[in-house]
Short mmCIF file of C-alpha atoms (C1' of nucleotides) in Angstrom, two decimals:
data_model
loop_
_atom_site.label_atom_id
_atom_site.label_comp_id
_atom_site.label_asym_id
_atom_site.label_seq_id
_atom_site.Cartn_x
_atom_site.Cartn_y
_atom_site.Cartn_z
CA MET A 1 0.00 0.00 0.00
CA ILE A 2 1.45 3.31 -1.10
CA SER A 3 0.90 6.34 1.11
CA VAL A 4 0.15 9.43 -0.95
CA GLY A 5 -0.04 13.07 0.14
CA ILE A 6 -1.61 15.91 -1.81
CA ILE A 7 -0.73 19.59 -1.44
CA GLU A 8 -2.85 21.64 -3.80
CA ASP A 9 -4.64 24.88 -3.01
CA ILE A 10 -7.43 24.59 -5.57
CA LYS A 11 -10.23 22.57 -3.99
CA ASP A 12 -11.66 21.54 -7.35
CA LEU A 13 -8.42 19.80 -8.18
CA ARG A 14 -7.55 18.52 -4.75
CA ASP A 15 -10.85 16.81 -4.01
CA PRO A 16 -11.09 14.73 -7.20
CA LEU A 17 -7.49 13.65 -6.76
CA PHE A 18 -8.20 12.63 -3.19
CA GLU A 19 -11.31 10.72 -4.24
CA PHE A 20 -9.50 8.91 -7.00
CA ILE A 21 -6.49 7.91 -4.95
CA SER A 22 -8.59 6.86 -1.96
CA SER A 23 -10.75 4.68 -4.15
CA ARG A 24 -7.81 2.57 -5.28
CA ASP A 25 -6.73 -0.44 -3.31
CA GLU A 26 -3.04 0.12 -3.94
CA PHE A 27 -3.10 3.68 -2.57
CA LEU A 28 -3.81 5.33 0.74
CA CYS A 29 -4.23 9.09 0.81
CA ASN A 30 -3.40 10.16 4.35
CA ILE A 31 -3.10 13.84 3.74
CA ALA A 32 -4.82 16.19 1.30
CA VAL A 33 -4.23 19.81 2.27
CA GLU A 34 -4.20 23.22 0.64
CA SER A 35 -0.82 24.52 1.84
CA VAL A 36 2.67 23.52 2.77
CA GLU A 37 2.12 24.97 6.21
CA ASP A 38 -0.83 22.66 6.78
CA PHE A 39 1.10 19.71 5.46
CA LEU A 40 4.07 20.26 7.75
CA GLU A 41 1.73 20.65 10.68
CA GLU A 42 -0.09 17.42 9.86
CA VAL A 43 3.03 15.31 9.58
CA SER A 44 4.43 16.90 12.72
CA LYS A 45 1.57 16.06 15.00
CA SER A 46 0.80 12.59 13.72
CA ASP A 47 3.44 10.18 12.53
CA VAL A 48 1.75 9.23 9.26
CA PRO A 49 3.66 7.17 6.72
CA MET A 50 4.35 8.99 3.46
CA ASP A 51 5.74 7.53 0.24
CA VAL A 52 4.77 9.90 -2.54
CA ILE A 53 3.64 13.53 -2.44
CA LEU A 54 1.83 15.38 -5.20
CA LEU A 55 2.90 19.00 -4.75
CA ASP A 56 1.51 22.02 -6.57
CA ILE A 57 4.42 24.05 -7.91
CA GLY A 58 2.60 27.37 -7.77
CA LEU A 59 1.15 27.52 -4.28
CA PRO A 60 0.43 30.84 -2.59
CA GLY A 61 2.38 31.40 0.60
CA ILE A 62 5.31 29.02 0.77
CA SER A 63 5.74 28.09 -2.88
CA GLY A 64 5.93 24.47 -3.95
CA LEU A 65 9.45 25.12 -5.10
CA SER A 66 10.77 26.17 -1.72
CA ALA A 67 8.60 23.58 -0.01
CA ILE A 68 10.63 20.72 -1.47
CA LYS A 69 13.57 21.40 0.82
CA LEU A 70 11.30 21.81 3.83
CA ILE A 71 9.47 18.56 3.16
CA LYS A 72 12.57 16.50 2.42
CA ASP A 73 14.04 17.86 5.60
CA LYS A 74 11.25 16.23 7.55
CA LEU A 75 10.73 13.21 5.28
CA PRO A 76 14.03 12.50 3.55
CA ASP A 77 12.85 9.36 1.78
CA VAL A 78 9.64 10.68 0.28
CA SER A 79 9.29 11.02 -3.50
CA ILE A 80 7.89 14.34 -4.62
CA ILE A 81 5.97 14.78 -7.88
CA MET A 82 5.27 18.35 -8.88
CA LEU A 83 1.88 19.41 -10.22
CA THR A 84 1.99 22.21 -12.77
CA VAL A 85 -0.57 24.05 -14.83
CA PHE A 86 1.71 24.75 -17.74
CA ASP A 87 4.77 22.99 -18.95
CA ASP A 88 7.11 25.59 -17.43
CA SER A 89 10.44 23.89 -17.95
CA ASP A 90 12.51 26.37 -15.97
CA LYS A 91 10.42 25.96 -12.85
CA ILE A 92 10.27 22.20 -13.25
CA PHE A 93 14.00 21.98 -13.67
CA ALA A 94 14.46 24.07 -10.53
CA ALA A 95 12.16 21.62 -8.74
CA ILE A 96 14.19 18.67 -10.00
CA GLN A 97 17.33 20.28 -8.70
CA ALA A 98 15.68 20.80 -5.34
CA GLY A 99 14.93 17.09 -5.12
CA ALA A 100 11.63 16.47 -6.88
CA VAL A 101 11.64 13.31 -9.00
CA GLY A 102 8.92 14.02 -11.51
CA TYR A 103 6.07 16.22 -12.55
CA LEU A 104 2.57 16.05 -13.92
CA VAL A 105 0.57 18.61 -15.83
CA LYS A 106 -2.69 19.11 -13.98
CA ASN A 107 -5.03 17.97 -16.70
CA THR A 108 -3.31 14.60 -16.96
CA PRO A 109 -5.83 11.71 -17.07
CA LEU A 110 -6.32 10.06 -13.69
CA ASP A 111 -5.19 6.74 -15.02
CA GLN A 112 -1.85 8.15 -16.06
CA ILE A 113 -1.48 9.86 -12.68
CA LYS A 114 -1.95 6.45 -11.12
CA GLN A 115 0.78 5.06 -13.35
CA SER A 116 3.14 7.92 -12.51
CA ILE A 117 2.71 7.38 -8.79
CA LEU A 118 3.39 3.66 -9.22
CA ASP A 119 6.43 4.32 -11.42
CA THR A 120 7.78 6.82 -8.91
CA TYR A 121 7.22 4.49 -5.99
CA ASN A 122 9.05 1.73 -7.84
CA GLY A 123 12.09 3.90 -8.35
CA GLY A 124 11.34 5.35 -11.74
CA THR A 125 10.48 8.83 -12.88
CA SER A 126 8.81 10.40 -15.84
CA LEU A 127 10.25 13.51 -17.38
CA SER A 128 9.39 15.19 -20.64
CA PRO A 129 12.11 15.24 -23.30
CA GLU A 130 12.83 18.94 -22.70
CA ILE A 131 13.26 18.58 -18.96
CA ALA A 132 15.37 15.47 -19.32
CA ARG A 133 17.62 17.27 -21.77
CA LYS A 134 18.04 20.19 -19.39
CA VAL A 135 19.04 17.77 -16.68
CA LEU A 136 21.56 16.11 -18.97
CA GLU A 137 23.05 19.42 -20.03
CA PHE A 138 23.69 20.03 -16.39
CA PHE A 139 25.99 17.03 -16.51
CA ASP A 140 27.72 17.95 -19.67
CA LYS A 141 30.42 20.35 -18.58
CA THR A 142 31.80 20.52 -22.10
CA LYS A 143 28.79 22.51 -23.25
CA ARG A 144 27.84 24.70 -20.35
CA ASN A 145 27.67 27.94 -22.28
CA ILE A 146 24.02 28.87 -22.10
CA GLU A 147 24.01 32.08 -24.07
CA SER A 148 23.31 34.76 -21.56
CA PRO A 149 21.73 38.07 -22.49
CA LEU A 150 24.19 39.76 -20.17
CA THR A 151 27.34 41.57 -21.20
CA GLU A 152 30.77 40.76 -19.77
CA LYS A 153 30.59 43.68 -17.39
CA GLU A 154 27.15 42.67 -16.23
CA LYS A 155 28.32 39.12 -15.62
CA GLN A 156 31.12 40.43 -13.45
CA ILE A 157 28.60 42.36 -11.40
CA VAL A 158 26.37 39.30 -11.07
CA ALA A 159 29.39 37.34 -9.90
CA GLY A 160 29.93 39.94 -7.21
CA MET A 161 26.30 39.67 -6.12
CA VAL A 162 26.53 35.87 -5.95
CA ASP A 163 29.61 36.32 -3.82
CA GLY A 164 27.48 38.14 -1.31
CA GLN A 165 29.10 41.49 -1.93
CA SER A 166 27.36 44.83 -1.52
CA PHE A 167 27.20 47.20 -4.48
CA LYS A 168 29.77 49.34 -2.68
CA MET A 169 32.20 46.42 -2.52
CA ILE A 170 31.55 45.46 -6.14
CA ALA A 171 32.22 49.05 -7.18
CA ALA A 172 35.49 49.07 -5.28
CA ASN A 173 36.58 45.73 -6.74
CA LEU A 174 35.79 46.71 -10.31
CA GLY A 175 37.10 50.25 -9.96
CA ASN A 176 33.77 51.98 -10.54
CA THR A 177 31.54 54.32 -8.60
CA LEU A 178 28.51 53.08 -6.70
CA ASP A 179 26.21 54.75 -9.19
CA THR A 180 27.75 52.89 -12.09
CA ILE A 181 27.11 49.56 -10.44
CA LYS A 182 23.57 50.58 -9.55
CA SER A 183 23.02 51.62 -13.12
CA HIS A 184 24.25 48.25 -14.40
CA ALA A 185 22.11 46.50 -11.82
CA LYS A 186 19.06 48.27 -13.21
CA ASN A 187 19.86 46.95 -16.67
CA ILE A 188 20.50 43.46 -15.35
CA TYR A 189 17.13 43.44 -13.58
CA LYS A 190 15.41 44.58 -16.72
CA LYS A 191 17.07 41.90 -18.85
CA LEU A 192 16.38 39.11 -16.40
CA GLN A 193 12.91 40.41 -15.56
CA VAL A 194 13.46 40.52 -11.84
CA ASN A 195 13.58 43.30 -9.30
CA SER A 196 15.96 42.34 -6.59
CA LYS A 197 19.48 41.16 -6.00
CA ALA A 198 18.11 38.07 -4.26
CA GLU A 199 16.35 36.93 -7.43
CA VAL A 200 19.47 37.44 -9.52
CA ILE A 201 21.47 35.29 -7.11
CA ALA A 202 18.82 32.59 -7.16
CA LYS A 203 18.69 32.59 -10.96
CA SER A 204 22.43 32.40 -11.16
CA PHE A 205 22.62 29.39 -8.88
CA ARG A 206 19.90 27.67 -10.87
CA GLY A 207 22.03 28.05 -13.97
CA GLU A 208 19.48 30.34 -15.59
CA ILE A 209 22.01 33.01 -16.43
CA MET B 1 18.07 19.33 -42.98
CA ILE B 2 19.54 17.31 -40.13
CA SER B 3 22.91 15.67 -40.65
CA VAL B 4 23.01 12.22 -39.14
CA GLY B 5 25.96 9.91 -38.60
CA ILE B 6 25.83 6.18 -37.88
CA ILE B 7 28.50 4.17 -36.11
CA GLU B 8 27.43 0.54 -35.90
CA ASP B 9 29.51 -2.52 -36.63
CA ILE B 10 26.76 -4.91 -37.62
CA LYS B 11 26.13 -4.44 -41.32
CA ASP B 12 22.61 -5.85 -41.13
CA LEU B 13 21.67 -3.07 -38.74
CA ARG B 14 23.75 -0.27 -40.23
CA ASP B 15 22.52 -0.62 -43.81
CA PRO B 16 18.78 -0.51 -43.10
CA LEU B 17 19.32 2.49 -40.84
CA PHE B 18 21.30 4.24 -43.54
CA GLU B 19 18.62 3.44 -46.13
CA PHE B 20 15.85 4.70 -43.93
CA ILE B 21 17.52 7.94 -42.93
CA SER B 22 18.71 8.69 -46.45
CA SER B 23 15.22 8.16 -47.80
CA ARG B 24 13.76 10.92 -45.63
CA ASP B 25 13.74 14.49 -46.80
CA GLU B 26 14.43 15.93 -43.35
CA PHE B 27 17.60 13.88 -42.86
CA LEU B 28 20.95 13.61 -44.54
CA CYS B 29 23.16 10.67 -43.65
CA ASN B 30 26.72 11.77 -44.40
CA ILE B 31 28.49 9.04 -42.57
CA ALA B 32 27.65 5.39 -41.93
CA VAL B 33 30.67 3.51 -40.68
CA GLU B 34 31.48 0.38 -38.69
CA SER B 35 33.94 1.83 -36.19
CA VAL B 36 34.86 4.91 -34.22
CA GLU B 37 38.25 4.93 -35.87
CA ASP B 38 36.64 5.16 -39.31
CA PHE B 39 34.30 7.86 -38.11
CA LEU B 40 37.05 10.07 -36.72
CA GLU B 41 39.03 9.64 -39.91
CA GLU B 42 36.06 10.62 -42.07
CA VAL B 43 35.28 13.80 -40.16
CA SER B 44 38.97 14.72 -40.07
CA LYS B 45 39.59 14.63 -43.79
CA SER B 46 36.33 16.16 -44.95
CA ASP B 47 34.54 18.91 -43.09
CA VAL B 48 31.09 17.32 -43.09
CA PRO B 49 28.33 18.86 -41.02
CA MET B 50 27.10 16.64 -38.18
CA ASP B 51 24.07 17.20 -35.96
CA VAL B 52 23.14 13.83 -34.52
CA ILE B 53 25.13 10.62 -34.21
CA LEU B 54 23.70 7.16 -33.61
CA LEU B 55 26.44 5.32 -31.76
CA ASP B 56 26.50 1.63 -30.90
CA ILE B 57 27.36 1.27 -27.22
CA GLY B 58 29.02 -2.12 -27.62
CA LEU B 59 31.46 -1.65 -30.48
CA PRO B 60 34.59 -3.77 -30.83
CA GLY B 61 37.83 -1.79 -30.71
CA ILE B 62 37.17 1.66 -29.28
CA SER B 63 33.90 1.12 -27.41
CA GLY B 64 30.96 3.41 -27.92
CA LEU B 65 31.31 4.49 -24.34
CA SER B 66 34.84 5.80 -24.62
CA ALA B 67 34.12 7.13 -28.09
CA ILE B 68 31.76 9.76 -26.69
CA LYS B 69 34.59 11.83 -25.27
CA LEU B 70 36.62 11.52 -28.45
CA ILE B 71 33.75 12.54 -30.66
CA LYS B 72 32.67 15.47 -28.50
CA ASP B 73 36.25 16.61 -28.50
CA LYS B 74 36.15 16.99 -32.27
CA LEU B 75 32.48 17.95 -32.57
CA PRO B 76 31.45 19.65 -29.33
CA ASP B 77 27.95 20.52 -30.53
CA VAL B 78 26.88 17.13 -31.80
CA SER B 79 24.11 15.19 -30.04
CA ILE B 80 24.91 11.56 -29.45
CA ILE B 81 22.24 8.87 -29.19
CA MET B 82 23.42 5.48 -28.00
CA LEU B 83 22.26 2.27 -29.66
CA THR B 84 21.97 -0.69 -27.33
CA VAL B 85 20.90 -4.28 -27.65
CA PHE B 86 19.60 -4.63 -24.14
CA ASP B 87 18.28 -2.07 -21.72
CA ASP B 88 21.50 -2.02 -19.69
CA SER B 89 20.90 0.88 -17.35
CA ASP B 90 24.40 1.01 -15.87
CA LYS B 91 26.05 1.33 -19.24
CA ILE B 92 23.50 3.83 -20.42
CA PHE B 93 23.97 5.92 -17.31
CA ALA B 94 27.71 5.90 -17.90
CA ALA B 95 27.08 7.09 -21.45
CA ILE B 96 24.86 9.89 -20.19
CA GLN B 97 27.58 10.99 -17.82
CA ALA B 98 30.04 11.03 -20.68
CA GLY B 99 27.81 13.34 -22.66
CA ALA B 100 25.32 11.24 -24.60
CA VAL B 101 21.81 12.69 -24.63
CA GLY B 102 19.69 9.65 -25.26
CA TYR B 103 19.53 6.03 -26.23
CA LEU B 104 17.57 3.65 -28.37
CA VAL B 105 17.15 -0.08 -28.12
CA LYS B 106 18.12 -1.56 -31.47
CA ASN B 107 14.81 -3.18 -32.34
CA THR B 108 12.99 0.14 -32.00
CA PRO B 109 10.62 0.76 -34.93
CA LEU B 110 12.11 2.99 -37.60
CA ASP B 111 9.38 5.53 -37.18
CA GLN B 112 10.21 5.99 -33.53
CA ILE B 113 13.88 6.29 -34.35
CA LYS B 114 12.96 9.09 -36.70
CA GLN B 115 11.06 10.78 -33.88
CA SER B 116 13.94 10.39 -31.44
CA ILE B 117 16.37 11.99 -33.86
CA LEU B 118 13.98 14.88 -34.38
CA ASP B 119 13.40 15.28 -30.64
CA THR B 120 17.10 15.22 -29.98
CA TYR B 121 17.83 17.74 -32.70
CA ASN B 122 15.18 20.04 -31.28
CA GLY B 123 16.77 20.00 -27.87
CA GLY B 124 14.86 17.18 -26.26
CA THR B 125 15.84 13.71 -25.17
CA SER B 126 14.11 10.53 -24.30
CA LEU B 127 15.13 8.53 -21.30
CA SER B 128 13.43 5.60 -19.68
CA PRO B 129 12.05 6.18 -16.18
CA GLU B 130 14.82 4.12 -14.58
CA ILE B 131 17.64 5.99 -16.29
CA ALA B 132 16.05 9.34 -15.56
CA ARG B 133 15.72 8.46 -11.90
CA LYS B 134 19.33 7.38 -11.70
CA VAL B 135 20.36 10.71 -13.15
CA LEU B 136 18.23 12.64 -10.70
CA GLU B 137 19.54 10.79 -7.70
CA PHE B 138 22.97 11.85 -8.78
CA PHE B 139 22.34 15.36 -7.73
CA ASP B 140 19.85 15.25 -4.96
CA LYS B 141 21.47 17.47 -2.38
CA THR B 142 18.78 16.75 0.19
CA LYS B 143 19.90 13.11 0.41
CA ARG B 144 23.21 14.14 1.89
CA ASN B 145 21.59 15.94 4.77
CA ILE B 146 23.87 18.27 6.63
CA GLU B 147 22.47 18.95 10.09
CA SER B 148 21.27 22.48 10.06
CA PRO B 149 21.50 24.68 13.12
CA LEU B 150 18.30 26.39 12.08
CA THR B 151 14.85 25.86 13.57
CA GLU B 152 11.77 24.98 11.52
CA LYS B 153 10.59 28.56 11.50
CA GLU B 154 13.99 29.82 10.48
CA LYS B 155 14.15 27.33 7.64
CA GLN B 156 10.82 28.56 6.36
CA ILE B 157 12.14 32.10 6.35
CA VAL B 158 15.29 31.01 4.52
CA ALA B 159 13.08 29.27 1.97
CA GLY B 160 11.28 32.54 1.40
CA MET B 161 14.56 34.38 0.94
CA VAL B 162 15.73 31.79 -1.59
CA ASP B 163 12.46 32.31 -3.42
CA GLY B 164 13.46 35.93 -3.91
CA GLN B 165 10.81 37.27 -1.54
CA SER B 166 11.16 40.46 0.49
CA PHE B 167 10.76 40.28 4.27
CA LYS B 168 7.42 41.96 3.84
CA MET B 169 6.22 39.16 1.56
CA ILE B 170 7.61 36.46 3.81
CA ALA B 171 5.82 38.04 6.76
CA ALA B 172 2.55 38.08 4.82
CA ASN B 173 2.96 34.47 3.72
CA LEU B 174 3.79 33.17 7.16
CA GLY B 175 1.25 35.35 8.92
CA ASN B 176 3.72 37.37 10.95
CA THR B 177 4.64 41.00 11.24
CA LEU B 178 7.63 42.43 9.44
CA ASP B 179 9.45 42.86 12.73
CA THR B 180 9.10 39.21 13.60
CA ILE B 181 10.71 38.18 10.34
CA LYS B 182 13.47 40.74 10.82
CA SER B 183 14.06 39.41 14.29
CA HIS B 184 14.36 35.85 12.97
CA ALA B 185 16.61 37.06 10.18
CA LYS B 186 18.96 38.54 12.75
CA ASN B 187 19.17 35.18 14.51
CA ILE B 188 19.69 33.36 11.23
CA TYR B 189 22.55 35.68 10.31
CA LYS B 190 24.16 35.15 13.69
CA LYS B 191 23.89 31.36 13.43
CA LEU B 192 25.23 31.23 9.90
CA GLN B 193 27.81 33.93 10.57
CA VAL B 194 26.77 36.13 7.68
CA ASN B 195 25.32 39.57 7.45
CA SER B 196 23.10 39.72 4.42
CA LYS B 197 20.24 37.98 2.74
CA ALA B 198 22.42 37.47 -0.33
CA GLU B 199 24.87 35.34 1.63
CA VAL B 200 22.09 33.22 3.09
CA ILE B 201 20.72 32.53 -0.40
CA ALA B 202 24.17 31.61 -1.68
CA LYS B 203 24.81 29.27 1.27
CA SER B 204 21.46 27.63 0.76
CA PHE B 205 22.10 26.94 -2.94
CA ARG B 206 25.52 25.54 -2.12
CA GLY B 207 23.82 23.06 0.21
CA GLU B 208 25.55 24.54 3.24
CA ILE B 209 22.36 24.90 5.20
"C1'" DA C 1 13.70 28.15 40.45
"C1'" DA C 2 16.90 29.87 37.25
"C1'" DC C 3 18.38 29.49 32.67
"C1'" DT C 4 18.34 28.86 27.62
"C1'" DG C 5 16.24 29.03 23.48
"C1'" DT C 6 12.30 29.98 20.46
"C1'" DA C 7 8.70 32.75 18.76
"C1'" DT C 8 6.34 36.79 18.89
"C1'" DC C 9 6.19 41.64 18.64
"C1'" DC C 10 7.86 46.92 19.43
"C1'" DC C 11 11.10 51.14 18.63
"C1'" DC C 12 14.81 53.75 16.24
"C1'" DC C 13 18.36 54.79 12.91
"C1'" DA C 14 21.66 54.18 9.48
"C1'" DA C 15 23.09 51.67 5.49
"C1'" DA C 16 21.95 49.38 1.32
"C1'" DG C 17 19.05 48.66 -2.41
"C1'" DG C 18 15.47 49.92 -6.01
"C1'" DT C 19 13.37 53.39 -9.36
"C1'" DG C 20 13.00 57.41 -11.96
"C1'" DG C 21 15.00 60.41 -14.44
"C1'" DG C 22 19.42 62.38 -17.20
"C1'" DA C 23 24.25 63.01 -19.27
"C1'" DT C 24 28.50 61.61 -21.86
"C1'" DT C 25 31.53 58.69 -24.65
"C1'" DG C 26 32.57 55.12 -27.70
"C1'" DT C 27 31.62 51.26 -30.81
"C1'" DG C 28 29.62 48.80 -34.22
"C1'" DA C 29 25.69 47.68 -37.10
"C1'" DA C 30 21.78 49.22 -40.29
"C1'" DT D 1 25.20 58.76 -40.98
"C1'" DT D 2 21.93 57.68 -37.87
"C1'" DC D 3 20.73 54.37 -34.37
"C1'" DA D 4 21.20 51.17 -30.74
"C1'" DC D 5 23.60 49.81 -26.90
"C1'" DA D 6 27.31 49.45 -23.72
"C1'" DA D 7 29.77 51.72 -20.17
"C1'" DT D 8 30.46 55.47 -17.41
"C1'" DC D 9 28.75 58.66 -14.12
"C1'" DC D 10 25.21 62.09 -11.64
"C1'" DC D 11 20.94 63.43 -8.76
"C1'" DA D 12 16.73 62.65 -6.14
"C1'" DC D 13 13.38 59.87 -3.69
"C1'" DC D 14 11.63 56.09 -1.54
"C1'" DT D 15 11.76 51.22 0.19
"C1'" DT D 16 14.13 47.51 2.17
"C1'" DT D 17 17.62 45.71 5.10
"C1'" DG D 18 20.72 45.38 8.91
"C1'" DG D 19 21.98 46.28 13.66
"C1'" DG D 20 21.03 47.97 18.26
"C1'" DG D 21 18.09 47.94 21.82
"C1'" DG D 22 13.90 45.74 24.49
"C1'" DA D 23 9.48 43.20 25.90
"C1'" DT D 24 6.44 39.05 26.65
"C1'" DA D 25 5.35 34.26 26.65
"C1'" DC D 26 6.15 29.52 26.45
"C1'" DA D 27 9.08 25.22 26.28
"C1'" DG D 28 12.42 22.40 28.01
"C1'" DT D 29 16.84 21.77 30.96
"C1'" DT D 30 19.56 21.95 34.71
#
DNA sequence: AACTGTATCCCCCAAAGGTGGGATTGTGAA
DNA sequence: TTCACAATCCCACCTTTGGGGGATACAGTT
């Protein structure tokens, strides 16, 4: 019997999933909650077994992405399958890196969801060709030049950010004024479509720059 | 037009493949040889284009496995698909690590081979669930769990930081005031011996938390 | 009972970061 | 030759962070 957990904020998706999984002899759905917070609370107070978790990638509050670490911290042996609305390969790849082992688009037929849970429980995983390729490219050090929209100068500044340096320090290291670095930072944010240093650092570590 | 190369020692497999690929408008089979040695010689003397290579994993002489490095050395941008007789996951995983992006069992229908070449050329890849899982386990940081000095609450706040959220957003998501989050952040910084959000994010991505 | 740590909040202030302009110079492509 | 863009700086304004206090409450340890 495979213990399955569901974390999905939309009731209209969560309930049918719960019904379906509960109705099957091979599955047991111990937990079906709307947030990561609720999930962590549930597993904390009662010592429920947990084999596979279906986790919405785009939850409000603690996002599904950051939840992976939190969950695996508590349940290191659980297999996490992400639920996504669209086939957002960047987010899915980030989830894979964080420790998820698969993903399902939300309108997947119930029968195939069943199969995915079984596959996952039996040590397999199902990835789309694009995601799998991204994962493989991560391995292939020979071809790690993802063409970045950033200029050399901008890359140097990003490197400083990733180092944990303040703009003042970066300016000093590169021999520029603070305003120059701030100006470059503005351009970097625009190019990467973010609006904080923190997001740039995160993107960089995910290999998205 | 996709340039395809074939390296396969068994004539009865190589010739039909060559026929099939040559007969298709979208493909061009420049090279169909029986050994890695022959292949390297061919590409050295003439400057043929090469997009995708079908490479037998169990060749006599230079094995397909060790050939991957040699080929990628000469043609860094080529995509290599391994041809195998059996579904030998250890060998395939080794090939993936060496830089191959996919594999095909030799009795695969020609039509599916066509599709795999197209997928591969378009930046995809097709892996079996077992292989994919093996690859994922290779970089699951959560499995090597470093004991963190942080409390549950603090970890949640770190997760928010890594998500690129401001303290204000984290406070809203966790149902606290801004000051509470700031207070926790101070403690986190003290424990981790850092003094900025940026450093916490970097540490987290390095798996140091 | 005293102590330690966690979680929750409050205040203040200074430093750092983000946003909106604007200016100049140079380079290389249309 | 325009035009775009990179790199350099400047100013002003506002928000966010970081550090320094402190308070209360509750848990578990010694």
